[in-house]
mmCIF file with all atom_site columns, C-alpha atoms in Angstrom:
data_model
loop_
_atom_site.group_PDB
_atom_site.id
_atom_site.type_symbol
_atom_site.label_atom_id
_atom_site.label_alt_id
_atom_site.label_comp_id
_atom_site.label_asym_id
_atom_site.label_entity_id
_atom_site.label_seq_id
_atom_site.pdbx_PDB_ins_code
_atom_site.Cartn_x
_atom_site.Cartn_y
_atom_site.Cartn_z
_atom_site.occupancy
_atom_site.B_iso_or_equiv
_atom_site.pdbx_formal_charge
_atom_site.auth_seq_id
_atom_site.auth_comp_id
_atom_site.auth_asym_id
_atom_site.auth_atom_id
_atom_site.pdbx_PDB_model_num
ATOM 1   C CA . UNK A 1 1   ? 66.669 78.864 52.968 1.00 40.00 ? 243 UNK A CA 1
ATOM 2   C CA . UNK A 1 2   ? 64.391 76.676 54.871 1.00 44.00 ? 244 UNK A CA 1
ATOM 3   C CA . UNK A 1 3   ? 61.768 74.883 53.351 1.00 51.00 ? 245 UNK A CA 1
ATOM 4   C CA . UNK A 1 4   ? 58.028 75.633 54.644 1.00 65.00 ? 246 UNK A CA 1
ATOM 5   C CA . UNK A 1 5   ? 57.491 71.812 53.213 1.00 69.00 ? 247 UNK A CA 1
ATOM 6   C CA . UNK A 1 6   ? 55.802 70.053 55.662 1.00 72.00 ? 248 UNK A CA 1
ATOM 7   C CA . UNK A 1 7   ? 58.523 67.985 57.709 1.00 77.00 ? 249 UNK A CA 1
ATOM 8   C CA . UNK A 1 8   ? 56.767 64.475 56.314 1.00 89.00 ? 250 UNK A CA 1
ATOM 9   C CA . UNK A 1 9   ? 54.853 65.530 52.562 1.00 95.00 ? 251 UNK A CA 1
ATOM 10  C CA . UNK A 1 10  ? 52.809 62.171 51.777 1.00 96.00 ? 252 UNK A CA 1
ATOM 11  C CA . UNK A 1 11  ? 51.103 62.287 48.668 1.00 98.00 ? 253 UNK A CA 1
ATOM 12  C CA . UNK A 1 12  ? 48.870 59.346 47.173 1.00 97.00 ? 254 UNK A CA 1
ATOM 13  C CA . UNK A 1 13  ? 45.944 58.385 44.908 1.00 98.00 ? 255 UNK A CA 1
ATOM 14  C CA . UNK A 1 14  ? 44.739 54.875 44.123 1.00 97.00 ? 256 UNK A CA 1
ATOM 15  C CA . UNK A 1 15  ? 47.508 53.992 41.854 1.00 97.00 ? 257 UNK A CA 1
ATOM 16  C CA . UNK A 1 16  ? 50.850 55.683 43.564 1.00 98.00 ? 258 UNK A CA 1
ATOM 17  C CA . UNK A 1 17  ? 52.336 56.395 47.121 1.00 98.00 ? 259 UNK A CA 1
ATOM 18  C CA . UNK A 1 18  ? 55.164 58.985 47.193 1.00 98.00 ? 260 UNK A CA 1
ATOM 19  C CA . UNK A 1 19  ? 56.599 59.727 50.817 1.00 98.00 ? 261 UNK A CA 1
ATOM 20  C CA . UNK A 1 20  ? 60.146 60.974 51.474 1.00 97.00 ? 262 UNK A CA 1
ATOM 21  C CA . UNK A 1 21  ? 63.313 58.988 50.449 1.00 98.00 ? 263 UNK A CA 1
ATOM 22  C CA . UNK A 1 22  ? 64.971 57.263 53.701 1.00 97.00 ? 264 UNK A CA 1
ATOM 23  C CA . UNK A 1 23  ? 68.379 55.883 54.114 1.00 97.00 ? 265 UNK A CA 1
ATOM 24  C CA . UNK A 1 24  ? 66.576 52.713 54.568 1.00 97.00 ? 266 UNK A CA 1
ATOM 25  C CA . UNK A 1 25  ? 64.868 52.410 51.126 1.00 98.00 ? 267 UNK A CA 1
ATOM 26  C CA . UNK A 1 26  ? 68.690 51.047 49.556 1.00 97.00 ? 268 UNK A CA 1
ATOM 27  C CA . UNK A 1 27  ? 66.763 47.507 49.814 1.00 97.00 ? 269 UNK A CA 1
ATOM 28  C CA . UNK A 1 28  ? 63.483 48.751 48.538 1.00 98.00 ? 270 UNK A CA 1
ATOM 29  C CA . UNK A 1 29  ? 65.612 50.038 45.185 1.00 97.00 ? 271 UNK A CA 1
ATOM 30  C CA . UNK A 1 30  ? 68.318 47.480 45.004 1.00 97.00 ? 272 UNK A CA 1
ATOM 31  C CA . UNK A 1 31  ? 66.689 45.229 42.291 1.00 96.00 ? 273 UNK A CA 1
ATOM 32  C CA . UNK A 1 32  ? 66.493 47.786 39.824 1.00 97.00 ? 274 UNK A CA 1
ATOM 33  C CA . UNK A 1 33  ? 69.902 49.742 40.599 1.00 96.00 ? 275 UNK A CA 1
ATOM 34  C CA . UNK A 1 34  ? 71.597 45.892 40.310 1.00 95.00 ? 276 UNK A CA 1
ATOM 35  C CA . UNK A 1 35  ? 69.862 44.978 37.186 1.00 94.00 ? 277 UNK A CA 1
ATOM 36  C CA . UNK A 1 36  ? 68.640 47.891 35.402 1.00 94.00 ? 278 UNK A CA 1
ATOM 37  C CA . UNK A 1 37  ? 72.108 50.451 35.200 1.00 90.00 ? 279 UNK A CA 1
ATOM 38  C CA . UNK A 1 38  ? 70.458 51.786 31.553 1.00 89.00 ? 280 UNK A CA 1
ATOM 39  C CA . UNK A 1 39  ? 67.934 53.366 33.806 1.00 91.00 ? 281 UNK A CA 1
ATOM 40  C CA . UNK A 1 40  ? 70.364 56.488 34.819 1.00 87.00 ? 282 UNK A CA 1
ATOM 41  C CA . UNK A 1 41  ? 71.749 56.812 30.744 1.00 86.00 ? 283 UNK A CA 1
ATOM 42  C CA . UNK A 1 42  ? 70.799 60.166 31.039 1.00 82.00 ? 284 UNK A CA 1
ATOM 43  C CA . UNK A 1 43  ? 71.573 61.018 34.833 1.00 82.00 ? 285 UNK A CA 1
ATOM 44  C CA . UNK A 1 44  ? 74.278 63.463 35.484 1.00 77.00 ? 286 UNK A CA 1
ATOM 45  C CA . UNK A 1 45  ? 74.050 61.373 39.161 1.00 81.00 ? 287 UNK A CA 1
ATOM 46  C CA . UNK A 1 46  ? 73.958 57.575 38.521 1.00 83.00 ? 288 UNK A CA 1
ATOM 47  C CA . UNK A 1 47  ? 72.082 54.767 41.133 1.00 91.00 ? 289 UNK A CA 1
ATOM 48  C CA . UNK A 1 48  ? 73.009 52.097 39.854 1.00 90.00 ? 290 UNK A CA 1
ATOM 49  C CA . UNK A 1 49  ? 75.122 49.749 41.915 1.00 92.00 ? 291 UNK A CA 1
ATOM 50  C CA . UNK A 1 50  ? 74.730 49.406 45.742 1.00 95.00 ? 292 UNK A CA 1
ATOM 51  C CA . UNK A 1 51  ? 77.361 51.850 46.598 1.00 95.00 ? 293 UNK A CA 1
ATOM 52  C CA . UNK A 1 52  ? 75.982 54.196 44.110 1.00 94.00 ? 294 UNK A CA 1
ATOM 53  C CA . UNK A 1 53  ? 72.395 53.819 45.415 1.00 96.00 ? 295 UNK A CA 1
ATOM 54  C CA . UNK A 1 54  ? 73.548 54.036 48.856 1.00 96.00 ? 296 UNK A CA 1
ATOM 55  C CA . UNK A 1 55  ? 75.507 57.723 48.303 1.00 96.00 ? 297 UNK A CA 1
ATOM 56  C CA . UNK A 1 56  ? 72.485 58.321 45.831 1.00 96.00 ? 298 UNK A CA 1
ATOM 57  C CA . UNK A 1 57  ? 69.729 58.224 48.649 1.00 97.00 ? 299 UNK A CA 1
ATOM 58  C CA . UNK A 1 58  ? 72.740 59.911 51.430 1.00 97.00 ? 300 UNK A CA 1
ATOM 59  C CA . UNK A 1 59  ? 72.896 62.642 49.251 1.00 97.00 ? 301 UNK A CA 1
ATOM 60  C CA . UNK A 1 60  ? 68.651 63.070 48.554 1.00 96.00 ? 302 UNK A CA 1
ATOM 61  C CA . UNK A 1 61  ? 67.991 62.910 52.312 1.00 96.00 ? 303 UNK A CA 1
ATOM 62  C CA . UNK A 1 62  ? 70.952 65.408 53.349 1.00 96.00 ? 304 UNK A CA 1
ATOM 63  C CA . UNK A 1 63  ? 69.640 67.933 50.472 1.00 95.00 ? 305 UNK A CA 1
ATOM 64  C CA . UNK A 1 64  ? 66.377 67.332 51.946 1.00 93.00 ? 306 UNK A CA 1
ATOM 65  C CA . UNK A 1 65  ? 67.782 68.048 55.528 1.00 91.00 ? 307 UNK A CA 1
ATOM 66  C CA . UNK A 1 66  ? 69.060 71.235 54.540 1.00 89.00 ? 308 UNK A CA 1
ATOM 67  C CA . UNK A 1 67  ? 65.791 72.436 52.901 1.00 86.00 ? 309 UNK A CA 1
ATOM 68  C CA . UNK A 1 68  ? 67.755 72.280 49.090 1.00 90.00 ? 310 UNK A CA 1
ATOM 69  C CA . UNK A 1 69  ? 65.643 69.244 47.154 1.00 94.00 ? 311 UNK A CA 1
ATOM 70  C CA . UNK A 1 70  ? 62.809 67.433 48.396 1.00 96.00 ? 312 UNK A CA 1
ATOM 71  C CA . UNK A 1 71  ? 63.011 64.183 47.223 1.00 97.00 ? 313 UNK A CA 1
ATOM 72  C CA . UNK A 1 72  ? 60.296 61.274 47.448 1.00 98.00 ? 314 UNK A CA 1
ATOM 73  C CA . UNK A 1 73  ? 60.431 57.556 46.706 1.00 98.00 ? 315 UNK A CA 1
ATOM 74  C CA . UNK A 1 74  ? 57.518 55.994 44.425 1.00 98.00 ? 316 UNK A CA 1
ATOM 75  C CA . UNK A 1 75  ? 55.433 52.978 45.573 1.00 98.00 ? 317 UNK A CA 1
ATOM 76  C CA . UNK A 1 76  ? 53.070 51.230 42.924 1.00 98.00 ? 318 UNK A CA 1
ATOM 77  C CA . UNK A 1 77  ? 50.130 50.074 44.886 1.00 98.00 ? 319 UNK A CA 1
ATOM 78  C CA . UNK A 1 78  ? 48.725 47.652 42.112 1.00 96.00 ? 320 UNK A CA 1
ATOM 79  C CA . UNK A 1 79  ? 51.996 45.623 42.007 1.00 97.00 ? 321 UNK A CA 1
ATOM 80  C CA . UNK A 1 80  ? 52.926 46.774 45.526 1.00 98.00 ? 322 UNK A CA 1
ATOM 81  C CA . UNK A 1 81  ? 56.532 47.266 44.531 1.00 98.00 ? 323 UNK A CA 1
ATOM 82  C CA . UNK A 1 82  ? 58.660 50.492 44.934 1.00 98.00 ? 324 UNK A CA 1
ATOM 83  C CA . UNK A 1 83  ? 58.789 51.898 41.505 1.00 98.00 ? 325 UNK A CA 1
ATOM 84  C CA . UNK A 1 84  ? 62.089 54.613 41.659 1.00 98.00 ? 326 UNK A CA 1
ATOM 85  C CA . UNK A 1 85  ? 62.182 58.179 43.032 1.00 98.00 ? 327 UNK A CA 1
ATOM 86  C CA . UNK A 1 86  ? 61.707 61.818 42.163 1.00 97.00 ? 328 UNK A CA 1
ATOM 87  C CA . UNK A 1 87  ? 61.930 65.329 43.652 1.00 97.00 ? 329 UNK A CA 1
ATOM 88  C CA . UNK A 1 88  ? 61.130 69.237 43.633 1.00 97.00 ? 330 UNK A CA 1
ATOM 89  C CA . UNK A 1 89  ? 64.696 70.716 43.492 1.00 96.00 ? 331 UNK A CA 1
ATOM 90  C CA . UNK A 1 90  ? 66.201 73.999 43.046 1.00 95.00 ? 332 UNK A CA 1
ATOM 91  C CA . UNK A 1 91  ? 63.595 75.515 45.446 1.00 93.00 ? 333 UNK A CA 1
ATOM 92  C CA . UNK A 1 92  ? 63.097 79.513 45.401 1.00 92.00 ? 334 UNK A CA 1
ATOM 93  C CA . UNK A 1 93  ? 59.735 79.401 47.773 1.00 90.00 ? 335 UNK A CA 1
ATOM 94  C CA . UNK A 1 94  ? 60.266 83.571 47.845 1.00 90.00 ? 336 UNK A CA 1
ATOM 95  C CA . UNK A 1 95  ? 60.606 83.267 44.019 1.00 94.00 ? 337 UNK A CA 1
ATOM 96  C CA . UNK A 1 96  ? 57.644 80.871 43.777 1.00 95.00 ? 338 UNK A CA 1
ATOM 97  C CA . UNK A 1 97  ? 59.666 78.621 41.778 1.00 96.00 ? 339 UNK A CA 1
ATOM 98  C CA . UNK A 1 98  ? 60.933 75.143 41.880 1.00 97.00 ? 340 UNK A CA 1
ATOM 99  C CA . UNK A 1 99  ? 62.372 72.385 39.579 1.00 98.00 ? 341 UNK A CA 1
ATOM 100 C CA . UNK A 1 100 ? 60.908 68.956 39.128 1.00 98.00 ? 342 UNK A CA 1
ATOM 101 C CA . UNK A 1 101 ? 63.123 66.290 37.758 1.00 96.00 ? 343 UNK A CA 1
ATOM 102 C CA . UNK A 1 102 ? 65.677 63.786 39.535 1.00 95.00 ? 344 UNK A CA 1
ATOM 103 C CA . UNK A 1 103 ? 62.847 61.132 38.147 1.00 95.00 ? 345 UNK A CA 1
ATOM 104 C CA . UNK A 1 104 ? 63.208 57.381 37.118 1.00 95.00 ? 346 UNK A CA 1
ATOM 105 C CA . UNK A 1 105 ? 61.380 54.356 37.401 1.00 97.00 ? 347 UNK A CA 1
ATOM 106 C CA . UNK A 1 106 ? 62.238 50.577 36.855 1.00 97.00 ? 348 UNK A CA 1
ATOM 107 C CA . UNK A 1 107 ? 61.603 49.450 33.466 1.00 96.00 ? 349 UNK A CA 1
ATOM 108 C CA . UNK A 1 108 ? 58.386 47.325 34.525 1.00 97.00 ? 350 UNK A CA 1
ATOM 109 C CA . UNK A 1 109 ? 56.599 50.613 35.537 1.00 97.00 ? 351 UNK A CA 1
ATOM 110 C CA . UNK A 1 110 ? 57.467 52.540 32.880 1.00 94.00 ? 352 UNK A CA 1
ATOM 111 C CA . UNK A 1 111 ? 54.642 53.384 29.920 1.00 92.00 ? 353 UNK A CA 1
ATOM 112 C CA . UNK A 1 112 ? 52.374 51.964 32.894 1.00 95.00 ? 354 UNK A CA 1
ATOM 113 C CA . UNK A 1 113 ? 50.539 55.616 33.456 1.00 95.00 ? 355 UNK A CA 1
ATOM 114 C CA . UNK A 1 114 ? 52.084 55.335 37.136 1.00 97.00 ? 356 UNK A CA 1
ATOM 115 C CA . UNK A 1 115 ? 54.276 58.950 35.895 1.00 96.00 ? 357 UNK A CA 1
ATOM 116 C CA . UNK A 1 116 ? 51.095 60.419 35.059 1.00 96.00 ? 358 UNK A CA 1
ATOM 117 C CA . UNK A 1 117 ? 49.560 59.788 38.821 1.00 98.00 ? 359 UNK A CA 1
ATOM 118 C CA . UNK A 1 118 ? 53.110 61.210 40.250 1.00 98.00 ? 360 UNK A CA 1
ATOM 119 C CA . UNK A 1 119 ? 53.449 64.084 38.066 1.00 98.00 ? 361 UNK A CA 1
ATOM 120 C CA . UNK A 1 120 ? 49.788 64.877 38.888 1.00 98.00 ? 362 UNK A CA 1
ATOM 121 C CA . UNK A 1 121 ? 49.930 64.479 42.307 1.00 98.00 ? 363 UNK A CA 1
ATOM 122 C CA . UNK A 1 122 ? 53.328 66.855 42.733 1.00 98.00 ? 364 UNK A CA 1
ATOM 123 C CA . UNK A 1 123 ? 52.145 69.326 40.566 1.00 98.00 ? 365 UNK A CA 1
ATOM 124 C CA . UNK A 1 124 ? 48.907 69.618 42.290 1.00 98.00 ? 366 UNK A CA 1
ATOM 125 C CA . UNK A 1 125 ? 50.759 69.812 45.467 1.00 96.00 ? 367 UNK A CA 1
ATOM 126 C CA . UNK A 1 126 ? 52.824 72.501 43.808 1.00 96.00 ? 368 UNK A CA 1
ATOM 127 C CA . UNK A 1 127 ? 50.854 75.016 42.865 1.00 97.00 ? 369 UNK A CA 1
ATOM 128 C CA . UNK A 1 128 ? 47.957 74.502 45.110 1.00 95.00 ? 370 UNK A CA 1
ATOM 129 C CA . UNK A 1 129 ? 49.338 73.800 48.652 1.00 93.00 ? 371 UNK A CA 1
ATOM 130 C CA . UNK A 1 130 ? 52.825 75.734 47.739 1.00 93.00 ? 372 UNK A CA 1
ATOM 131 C CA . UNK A 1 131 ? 50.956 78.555 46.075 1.00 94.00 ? 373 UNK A CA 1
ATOM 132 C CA . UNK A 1 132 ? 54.038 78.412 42.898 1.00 96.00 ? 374 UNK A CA 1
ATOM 133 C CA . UNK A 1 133 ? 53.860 80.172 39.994 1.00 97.00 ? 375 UNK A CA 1
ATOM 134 C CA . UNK A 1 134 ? 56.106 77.829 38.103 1.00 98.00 ? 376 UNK A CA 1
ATOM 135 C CA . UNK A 1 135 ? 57.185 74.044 38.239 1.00 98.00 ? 377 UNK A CA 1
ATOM 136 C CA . UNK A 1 136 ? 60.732 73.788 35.843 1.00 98.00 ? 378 UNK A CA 1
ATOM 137 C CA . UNK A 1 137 ? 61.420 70.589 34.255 1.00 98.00 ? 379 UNK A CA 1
ATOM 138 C CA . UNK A 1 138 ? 64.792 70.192 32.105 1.00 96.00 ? 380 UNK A CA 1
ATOM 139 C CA . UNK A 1 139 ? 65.966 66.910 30.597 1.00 94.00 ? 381 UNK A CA 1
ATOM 140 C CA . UNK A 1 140 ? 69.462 65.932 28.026 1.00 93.00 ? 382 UNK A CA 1
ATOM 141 C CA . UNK A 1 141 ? 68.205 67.162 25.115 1.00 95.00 ? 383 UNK A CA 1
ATOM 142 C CA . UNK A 1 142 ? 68.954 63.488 23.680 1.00 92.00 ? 384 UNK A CA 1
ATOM 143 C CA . UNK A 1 143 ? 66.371 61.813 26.029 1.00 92.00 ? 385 UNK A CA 1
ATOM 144 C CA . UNK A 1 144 ? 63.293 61.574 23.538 1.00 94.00 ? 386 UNK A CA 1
ATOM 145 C CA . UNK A 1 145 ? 61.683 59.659 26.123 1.00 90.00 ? 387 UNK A CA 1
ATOM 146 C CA . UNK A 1 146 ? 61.607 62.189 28.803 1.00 92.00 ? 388 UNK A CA 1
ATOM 147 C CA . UNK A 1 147 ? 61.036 64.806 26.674 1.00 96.00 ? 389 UNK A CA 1
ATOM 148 C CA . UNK A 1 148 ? 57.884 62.976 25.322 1.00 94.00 ? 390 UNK A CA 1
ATOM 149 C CA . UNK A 1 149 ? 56.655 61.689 28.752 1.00 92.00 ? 391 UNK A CA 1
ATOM 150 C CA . UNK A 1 150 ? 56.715 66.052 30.065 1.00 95.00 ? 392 UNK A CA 1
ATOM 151 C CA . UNK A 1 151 ? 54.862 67.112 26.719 1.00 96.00 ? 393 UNK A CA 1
ATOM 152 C CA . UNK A 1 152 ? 52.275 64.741 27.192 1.00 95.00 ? 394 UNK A CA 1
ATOM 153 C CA . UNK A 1 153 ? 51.647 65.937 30.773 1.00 95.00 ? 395 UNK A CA 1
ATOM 154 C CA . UNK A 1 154 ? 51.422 69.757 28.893 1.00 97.00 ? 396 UNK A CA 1
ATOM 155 C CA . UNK A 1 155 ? 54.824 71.395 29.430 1.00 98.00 ? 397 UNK A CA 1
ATOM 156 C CA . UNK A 1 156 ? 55.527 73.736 27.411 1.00 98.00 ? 398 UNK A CA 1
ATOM 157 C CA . UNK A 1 157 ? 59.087 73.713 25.631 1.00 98.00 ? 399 UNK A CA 1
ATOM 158 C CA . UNK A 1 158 ? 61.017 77.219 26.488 1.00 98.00 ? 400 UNK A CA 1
ATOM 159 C CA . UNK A 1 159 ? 64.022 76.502 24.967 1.00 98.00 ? 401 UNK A CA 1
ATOM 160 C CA . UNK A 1 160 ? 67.553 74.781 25.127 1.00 98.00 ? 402 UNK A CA 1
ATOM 161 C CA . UNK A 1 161 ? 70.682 75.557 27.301 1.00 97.00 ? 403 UNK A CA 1
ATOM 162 C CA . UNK A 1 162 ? 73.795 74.692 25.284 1.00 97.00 ? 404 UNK A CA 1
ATOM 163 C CA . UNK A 1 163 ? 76.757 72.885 26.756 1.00 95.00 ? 405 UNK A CA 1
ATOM 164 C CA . UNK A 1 164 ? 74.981 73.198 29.444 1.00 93.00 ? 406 UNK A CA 1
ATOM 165 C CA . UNK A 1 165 ? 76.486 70.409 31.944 1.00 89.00 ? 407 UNK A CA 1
ATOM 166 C CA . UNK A 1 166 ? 79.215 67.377 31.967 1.00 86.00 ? 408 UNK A CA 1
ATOM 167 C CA . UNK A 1 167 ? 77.670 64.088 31.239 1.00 81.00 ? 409 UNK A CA 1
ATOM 168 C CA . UNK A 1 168 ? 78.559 60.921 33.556 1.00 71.00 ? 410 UNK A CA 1
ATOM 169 C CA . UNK A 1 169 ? 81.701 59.292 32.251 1.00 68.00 ? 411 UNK A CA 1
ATOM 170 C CA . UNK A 1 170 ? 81.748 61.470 29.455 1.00 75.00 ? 412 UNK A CA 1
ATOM 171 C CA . UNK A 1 171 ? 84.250 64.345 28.466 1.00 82.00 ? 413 UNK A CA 1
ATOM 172 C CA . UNK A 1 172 ? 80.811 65.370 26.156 1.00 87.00 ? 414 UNK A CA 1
ATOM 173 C CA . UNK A 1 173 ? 79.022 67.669 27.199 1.00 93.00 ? 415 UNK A CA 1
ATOM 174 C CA . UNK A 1 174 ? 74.823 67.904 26.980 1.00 92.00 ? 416 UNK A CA 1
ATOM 175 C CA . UNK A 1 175 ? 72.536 70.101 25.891 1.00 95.00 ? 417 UNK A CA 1
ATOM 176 C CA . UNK A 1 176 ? 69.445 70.571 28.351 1.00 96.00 ? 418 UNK A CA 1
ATOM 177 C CA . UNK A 1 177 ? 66.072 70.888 27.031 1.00 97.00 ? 419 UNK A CA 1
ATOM 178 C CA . UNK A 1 178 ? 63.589 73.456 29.430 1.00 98.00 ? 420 UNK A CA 1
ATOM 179 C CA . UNK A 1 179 ? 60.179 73.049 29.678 1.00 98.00 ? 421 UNK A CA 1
ATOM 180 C CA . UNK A 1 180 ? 58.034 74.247 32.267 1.00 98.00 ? 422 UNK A CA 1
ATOM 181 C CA . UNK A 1 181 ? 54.298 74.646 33.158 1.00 98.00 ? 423 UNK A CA 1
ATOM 182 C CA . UNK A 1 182 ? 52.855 77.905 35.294 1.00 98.00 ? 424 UNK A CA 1
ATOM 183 C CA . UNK A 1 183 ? 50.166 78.590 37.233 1.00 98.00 ? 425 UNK A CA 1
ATOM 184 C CA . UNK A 1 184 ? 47.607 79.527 35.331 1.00 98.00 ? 426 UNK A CA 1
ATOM 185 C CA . UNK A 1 185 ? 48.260 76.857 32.624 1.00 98.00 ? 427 UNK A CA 1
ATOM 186 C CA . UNK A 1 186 ? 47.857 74.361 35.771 1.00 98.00 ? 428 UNK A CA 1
ATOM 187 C CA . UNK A 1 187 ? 44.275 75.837 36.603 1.00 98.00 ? 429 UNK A CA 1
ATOM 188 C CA . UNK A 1 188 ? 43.347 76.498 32.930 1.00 98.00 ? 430 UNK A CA 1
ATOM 189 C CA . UNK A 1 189 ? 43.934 73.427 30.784 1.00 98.00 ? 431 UNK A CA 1
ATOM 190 C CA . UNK A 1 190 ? 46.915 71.135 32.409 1.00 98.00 ? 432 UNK A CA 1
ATOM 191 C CA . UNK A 1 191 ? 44.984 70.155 35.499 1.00 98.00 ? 433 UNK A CA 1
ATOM 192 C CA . UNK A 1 192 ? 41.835 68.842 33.607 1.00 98.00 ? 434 UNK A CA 1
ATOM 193 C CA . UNK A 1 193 ? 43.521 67.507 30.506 1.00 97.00 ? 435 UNK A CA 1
ATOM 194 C CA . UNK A 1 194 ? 46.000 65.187 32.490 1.00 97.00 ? 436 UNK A CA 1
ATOM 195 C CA . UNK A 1 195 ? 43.286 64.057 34.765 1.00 96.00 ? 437 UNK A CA 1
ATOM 196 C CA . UNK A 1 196 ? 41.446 62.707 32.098 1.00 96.00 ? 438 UNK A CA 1
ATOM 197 C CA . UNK A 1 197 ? 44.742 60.887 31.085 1.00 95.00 ? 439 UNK A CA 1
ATOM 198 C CA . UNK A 1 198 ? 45.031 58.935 34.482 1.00 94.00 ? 440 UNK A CA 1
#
């Protein structure tokens, strides 16, 4: 399926720039994947490391390239660093549908309200120059902070997927927390209410 994405999706507001993940932004990452590895304790697909960023980004931009995942890099425009990444994923555009997730951020921008001005801008860009009905988010059930941070943007909890995948360098396996926000939610209440959060 190919992806009716515009080839080069830029969003911004006065706080955040996301534009696509290149192969060149290893350097614009590098500090945190070096010195922040606790930053993918949750990941089933690690960046920390060069070599890990490196087949981290290869793999974003080929997913993008094939109209799979959409991925973006974050830029913080009051400390005019690059913050981390995120992406729309497991796209059904015929199924108006699409997962948001693949998200982290270096520990300096974190609790900073910079998520707030990403998540607003993607799901604004969602459902109102997509047209989707639904924007998926899922999380390890174990990652209170995640879980917390998509509440208090207003998605609502569906449910939990048991043993639901491997976890990295683990024979455990995780349970994944859903949550999800749709349409009408966005125009109704979720829109308004995280806007006054930014």
């Amino acid at each position: 399926m190919i992806l009716n994405f515009p080839p080069n999706v830029i969003l911004e507001d006065e706080m955040v720039l996301l534009r696509p993940l290149q192969l060149t932004d290893v350097e614009n990452l590098l500090d945190i994947s070096i010195n922040e590895p606790e930053t993918w304790k949750y990941s089933l697909v690690g960046a920390d490391g060069k070599e890990n960023l490196i087949n981290y980004i290869e793999a974003a931009v080929k997913a993008r390239e094939e109209g799979r995942e959409y991925s973006f890099i974050v830029f913080d425009k009051k400390s005019q660093k690059y913050a981390g990444s995120t992406r729309f994923y497991d796209i059904q555009l015929p199924y108006k549908t699409l997962q948001l997730g693949y998200t982290w951020y270096g520990a300096a921008f974190r609790g900073t309200g910079l998520n707030k001005h990403c998540k607003f801008l993607l799901l604004q860009f969602a459902f109102e120059t997509l047209g989707l009905e639904r924007v998926e988010f899922r999380a390890d059930n174990n990652n209170e902070r995640s879980i917390a941070a998509m509440k208090s943007i207003g998605c609502k909890v569906e449910g939990v997927l048991r043993s639901h995948m491997p976890t990295a360098n683990s024979e455990v396996r995780r349970d994944s927390i859903v949550l999800s926000i749709l349409r009408n939610e966005w125009f109704d209440e979720v829109k308004e209410n995280l806007k006054g959060k930014l």
